[in-house]
Amino acid sequence: MKAVRPLGALLLLIAAGCVTGEWNRAGLGEPVPRERLEALHRGADTLGACLASLGAPERVFEHDVAPDGSSGVALLWYWRDEAGFGVDVSAGREEVPGSVSFDFVGVDLPGCVLWFDRDLVLQEWRSGLVGDLLPRRVRPAGLDGG
Amino acid sequence: MFRTTLRTVVLSSLSLVAACAFARQDTNEPLDATTVAALQAGVTTARDVTERLGAPTEVVQLGRRTAYRYDATSAKSTVLFLLLVNFGNQDTRSDRLWVFFDEKDVLSHYGVSFGTHRTQYAMPWEDVHEASDNASRDADRPGVVR
């Protein structure tokens, strides 16, 4: 009978909507297939060839700007497909503030970056977590007469 | 006896309070694949592109070159509410077009991806990236399959 009391209290909380379990999945975009990345040729493939193979990136950045204003290009793809369990606990009454939620869904964003030189030939590509792949954002280079 | 009754009550409650929710959020009009296919490197100018596709969502300076981004996004969300646990899924995909111009504003390259037609209402345990699903949806969208 002792075990029934906590179970009853839990059921009451659940019935009142105070405690809810969750299983959520969030997908953003579609992953770039690894085999397509591995088929790229550093020092040979052009920007056009890479765009034809991988499609449009999510972001485009200026890269390796020369004093004469010419620049390379960096392309970033990222995606997300995360699923996880969570628990949401809330008071359900305005006079009792606060709500707590806890989940196991990660926040890291996988992706890949391709760097092209000033002739728009592929220099390098890497895949991993976006935060590890990109340098800090910088302003675009200034141009003469600009 | 009590436990059996309790289990029955819980399971009955679960079936009685089930509910579903569906939501869809679209941003921008999907890109017209036939308009994109008409772009010609070395011929089409930045002015031609903006006349055909309108204002870009982003303009990036790449040294003396520029790149314009066009996009549209579709997100479909599904939630199944049960008494003890909720199941949720959100599938977000986008159409993206990046057009690259040389310093004379003539198109040098473009990359395009079409994804808005592939979004699905689904439960978190379902695979929304099956190749057969994608192929059948691609076939229904004019200009996507070349």
Coordinates of C-alpha atoms in Angstrom, one line a residue:
Chain A
M1 CA 0.0 0.0 0.0
K2 CA 3.0 2.3 0.7
A3 CA 4.1 2.0 -2.9
V4 CA 0.7 3.1 -4.2
R5 CA 0.8 6.6 -2.6
P6 CA 3.8 7.9 -4.7
L7 CA 2.3 6.2 -7.8
G8 CA -1.0 7.9 -7.1
A9 CA 0.7 11.3 -6.6
L10 CA 2.6 10.8 -9.9
L11 CA -0.6 9.9 -11.7
L12 CA -2.2 13.0 -10.4
L13 CA 0.6 15.2 -11.6
I14 CA 0.5 13.5 -15.0
A15 CA -3.2 13.8 -15.2
A16 CA -2.9 17.5 -14.4
G17 CA -0.4 17.9 -17.2
C18 CA 2.4 18.8 -14.8
V19 CA 4.7 16.0 -15.9
T20 CA 5.0 15.0 -19.5
G21 CA 7.4 12.7 -21.2
E22 CA 8.5 13.6 -24.7
W23 CA 10.1 11.9 -27.7
N24 CA 10.9 14.5 -30.3
R25 CA 12.8 14.5 -33.6
A26 CA 13.9 17.5 -35.6
G27 CA 15.2 17.4 -39.1
L28 CA 16.7 20.3 -41.0
G29 CA 17.8 19.8 -44.6
E30 CA 19.4 16.7 -45.9
P31 CA 22.9 15.4 -45.2
V32 CA 25.5 15.7 -47.9
P33 CA 26.4 12.1 -48.7
R34 CA 29.9 11.2 -47.5
E35 CA 30.8 9.4 -50.8
R36 CA 30.1 12.5 -52.8
L37 CA 32.6 14.5 -50.6
E38 CA 35.2 11.7 -50.9
A39 CA 34.8 11.8 -54.7
L40 CA 36.0 15.4 -54.8
H41 CA 39.5 16.1 -56.1
R42 CA 41.5 18.7 -54.3
G43 CA 43.5 20.9 -56.7
A44 CA 41.4 19.8 -59.7
D45 CA 37.7 20.2 -59.2
T46 CA 36.2 23.6 -59.9
L47 CA 33.5 25.5 -58.1
G48 CA 31.1 24.6 -60.9
A49 CA 31.8 20.9 -60.6
C50 CA 31.4 20.9 -56.8
L51 CA 28.1 22.8 -57.0
A52 CA 26.9 20.4 -59.7
S53 CA 27.7 17.4 -57.4
L54 CA 26.6 18.8 -54.0
G55 CA 23.9 21.3 -54.9
A56 CA 23.6 24.7 -53.3
P57 CA 25.3 25.3 -50.0
E58 CA 23.6 26.9 -47.0
R59 CA 26.2 29.7 -46.7
V60 CA 28.9 31.3 -48.8
F61 CA 31.9 33.2 -47.4
E62 CA 34.8 35.2 -48.6
H63 CA 38.1 33.4 -48.1
D64 CA 41.8 34.2 -48.6
V65 CA 41.5 37.8 -49.8
A66 CA 44.6 39.1 -51.7
P67 CA 45.8 42.7 -51.6
D68 CA 44.4 43.3 -55.1
G69 CA 40.9 42.4 -54.0
S70 CA 40.7 39.0 -55.5
S71 CA 39.4 36.3 -53.2
G72 CA 38.7 32.7 -52.7
V73 CA 35.4 31.2 -51.6
A74 CA 34.2 29.0 -48.8
L75 CA 31.0 27.0 -49.0
L76 CA 29.2 25.6 -46.0
W77 CA 26.6 22.9 -45.8
Y78 CA 24.9 21.9 -42.6
W79 CA 22.0 19.7 -41.6
R80 CA 20.4 18.3 -38.5
D81 CA 18.6 15.0 -37.7
E82 CA 18.2 14.6 -34.0
A83 CA 15.9 12.6 -31.9
G84 CA 15.7 12.2 -28.1
F85 CA 13.6 11.7 -25.1
G86 CA 12.8 14.5 -22.7
V87 CA 10.8 15.3 -19.6
D88 CA 8.8 18.5 -19.1
V89 CA 7.7 19.5 -15.6
S90 CA 5.5 22.5 -15.0
A91 CA 3.3 23.9 -12.2
G92 CA 0.4 24.5 -14.5
R93 CA -0.8 27.5 -12.3
E94 CA 0.0 31.1 -12.8
E95 CA 0.7 31.8 -9.2
V96 CA 3.3 29.1 -9.1
P97 CA 6.1 30.3 -11.4
G98 CA 8.5 28.1 -13.2
S99 CA 8.7 25.3 -15.6
V100 CA 11.5 22.8 -16.1
S101 CA 12.3 20.8 -19.2
F102 CA 15.0 18.4 -19.8
D103 CA 15.9 16.6 -22.9
F104 CA 18.6 14.5 -24.5
V105 CA 18.5 16.2 -27.9
G106 CA 22.0 17.5 -28.8
V107 CA 22.7 21.0 -30.1
D108 CA 25.7 20.3 -32.3
L109 CA 25.2 20.9 -36.0
P110 CA 27.0 18.6 -38.4
G111 CA 28.2 20.0 -41.7
C112 CA 31.0 20.3 -44.2
V113 CA 33.0 23.2 -45.7
L114 CA 34.7 23.4 -49.1
W115 CA 37.4 26.0 -49.6
F116 CA 38.3 27.3 -53.1
D117 CA 41.3 29.3 -54.1
R118 CA 41.2 32.6 -56.0
D119 CA 40.9 30.7 -59.3
L120 CA 37.9 28.9 -57.8
V121 CA 39.6 25.5 -57.7
L122 CA 39.0 23.3 -54.7
Q123 CA 41.7 23.6 -52.1
E124 CA 40.4 21.6 -49.2
W125 CA 37.2 20.1 -47.7
R126 CA 36.4 19.0 -44.2
S127 CA 33.4 17.7 -42.5
G128 CA 32.5 17.8 -38.8
L129 CA 30.7 20.1 -36.5
V130 CA 30.0 23.6 -37.9
G131 CA 31.5 25.4 -34.9
D132 CA 34.8 23.6 -35.3
L133 CA 34.9 24.1 -39.1
L134 CA 34.5 27.8 -39.4
P135 CA 36.7 30.7 -38.2
R136 CA 35.1 33.6 -36.5
R137 CA 33.0 35.8 -38.8
V138 CA 34.9 38.8 -40.3
R139 CA 33.8 41.8 -42.3
P140 CA 34.1 41.6 -46.1
A141 CA 37.4 42.9 -47.4
G142 CA 37.6 46.6 -48.4
L143 CA 38.1 47.3 -52.1
D144 CA 39.9 50.2 -53.7
G145 CA 37.5 53.0 -54.6
G146 CA 34.8 51.3 -52.5
Chain B
M1 CA -6.2 -7.1 -8.1
F2 CA -5.6 -3.4 -7.4
R3 CA -2.6 -3.3 -9.7
T4 CA -4.6 -4.9 -12.6
T5 CA -7.3 -2.3 -12.1
L6 CA -4.8 0.5 -12.0
R7 CA -3.1 -0.7 -15.2
T8 CA -6.5 -0.9 -16.9
V9 CA -7.4 2.6 -15.8
V10 CA -4.0 4.0 -17.0
L11 CA -4.2 2.2 -20.4
S12 CA -7.9 3.3 -20.9
S13 CA -7.0 6.9 -20.0
L14 CA -4.2 6.8 -22.6
S15 CA -6.5 5.8 -25.3
L16 CA -9.1 8.3 -24.3
V17 CA -7.0 11.4 -24.2
A18 CA -5.0 10.9 -27.4
A19 CA -4.9 13.9 -29.7
C20 CA -2.9 14.9 -32.8
A21 CA -1.7 18.2 -34.1
F22 CA -0.4 19.1 -37.5
A23 CA 1.3 22.4 -38.5
R24 CA 2.9 23.7 -41.6
Q25 CA 5.1 26.8 -42.0
D26 CA 6.3 28.0 -45.4
T27 CA 8.7 30.9 -46.0
N28 CA 8.9 32.4 -49.5
E29 CA 7.6 30.9 -52.7
P30 CA 9.3 27.7 -53.8
L31 CA 11.9 28.3 -56.5
D32 CA 10.8 27.7 -60.1
A33 CA 13.0 25.0 -61.4
T34 CA 12.5 25.8 -65.1
T35 CA 13.4 29.5 -64.5
V36 CA 16.6 28.4 -62.7
A37 CA 17.5 26.0 -65.6
A38 CA 17.4 28.9 -68.0
L39 CA 20.3 30.6 -66.3
Q40 CA 23.4 30.6 -68.5
A41 CA 26.9 31.1 -67.2
G42 CA 28.8 33.8 -69.2
V43 CA 25.5 35.2 -70.6
T44 CA 23.0 35.9 -67.8
T45 CA 23.7 39.1 -65.9
A46 CA 22.8 40.1 -62.3
R47 CA 20.1 42.3 -63.7
D48 CA 18.6 39.4 -65.6
V49 CA 18.6 37.3 -62.5
T50 CA 16.8 39.9 -60.4
E51 CA 14.3 40.5 -63.1
R52 CA 13.4 36.8 -63.3
L53 CA 13.7 35.8 -59.6
G54 CA 13.1 39.1 -57.8
A55 CA 15.2 40.4 -54.9
P56 CA 17.6 37.9 -53.3
T57 CA 17.4 37.1 -49.6
E58 CA 21.1 37.7 -49.2
V59 CA 24.0 39.3 -51.1
V60 CA 27.6 38.2 -50.2
Q61 CA 30.7 40.1 -51.3
L62 CA 33.5 37.7 -52.4
G63 CA 36.4 40.1 -53.1
R64 CA 35.5 41.6 -56.5
R65 CA 32.9 38.9 -57.1
T66 CA 29.4 38.7 -55.6
A67 CA 27.0 35.9 -54.8
Y68 CA 23.2 36.1 -54.4
R69 CA 21.1 33.7 -52.3
Y70 CA 17.5 32.8 -53.1
D71 CA 15.6 30.4 -50.8
A72 CA 12.3 29.1 -49.7
T73 CA 11.6 26.9 -46.7
S74 CA 8.9 24.4 -45.8
A75 CA 8.5 22.9 -42.3
K76 CA 5.9 20.3 -41.4
S77 CA 5.3 19.4 -37.8
T78 CA 3.4 16.5 -36.3
V79 CA 2.6 16.0 -32.6
L80 CA 0.8 13.0 -31.0
F81 CA -0.3 13.8 -27.5
L82 CA -0.8 10.9 -25.1
L83 CA -1.4 11.1 -21.3
L84 CA 2.1 10.0 -20.3
V85 CA 4.2 11.0 -23.3
N86 CA 4.1 13.2 -26.4
F87 CA 5.7 12.3 -29.7
G88 CA 6.7 15.1 -32.0
N89 CA 8.4 15.5 -35.3
Q90 CA 9.5 18.4 -37.4
D91 CA 10.8 18.1 -40.9
T92 CA 12.3 21.3 -42.4
R93 CA 13.8 21.5 -45.9
S94 CA 14.5 24.3 -48.3
D95 CA 15.0 25.3 -51.9
R96 CA 18.3 27.1 -52.3
L97 CA 19.9 28.9 -55.2
W98 CA 23.3 30.6 -55.1
V99 CA 24.3 32.6 -58.1
F100 CA 27.8 33.8 -58.5
F101 CA 28.8 36.8 -60.5
D102 CA 32.2 38.0 -61.8
E103 CA 33.3 41.6 -61.3
K104 CA 31.3 42.6 -64.3
D105 CA 28.1 41.2 -62.8
V106 CA 27.9 38.4 -65.3
L107 CA 26.9 34.9 -64.0
S108 CA 29.9 32.7 -63.6
H109 CA 28.4 29.7 -61.6
Y110 CA 25.2 28.7 -59.9
G111 CA 24.2 25.9 -57.5
V112 CA 20.7 24.9 -56.7
S113 CA 19.0 22.4 -54.4
F114 CA 15.2 21.7 -54.3
G115 CA 13.8 20.3 -51.0
T116 CA 10.6 22.0 -50.1
H117 CA 8.5 19.4 -51.9
R118 CA 10.2 16.6 -49.9
T119 CA 9.0 17.6 -46.4
Q120 CA 6.7 15.1 -44.7
Y121 CA 4.3 14.8 -41.8
A122 CA 5.7 11.9 -39.8
M123 CA 6.3 10.4 -36.4
P124 CA 9.7 10.5 -34.8
W125 CA 10.5 6.9 -35.5
E126 CA 9.8 7.2 -39.2
D127 CA 12.6 7.8 -41.8
V128 CA 11.7 10.9 -43.9
H129 CA 14.9 10.6 -46.0
E130 CA 14.1 7.4 -47.9
A131 CA 15.5 7.6 -51.5
S132 CA 12.3 6.1 -53.0
D133 CA 10.2 8.8 -51.2
N134 CA 12.5 11.6 -52.5
A135 CA 12.5 10.2 -56.0
S136 CA 8.7 10.0 -56.3
R137 CA 8.3 13.5 -54.9
D138 CA 11.0 14.8 -57.3
A139 CA 9.1 13.3 -60.2
D140 CA 6.0 15.2 -59.3
R141 CA 7.7 18.6 -59.3
P142 CA 8.3 20.0 -62.8
G143 CA 11.9 20.7 -63.8
V144 CA 13.5 19.1 -60.7
V145 CA 14.4 15.8 -62.5
R146 CA 16.7 16.5 -65.4

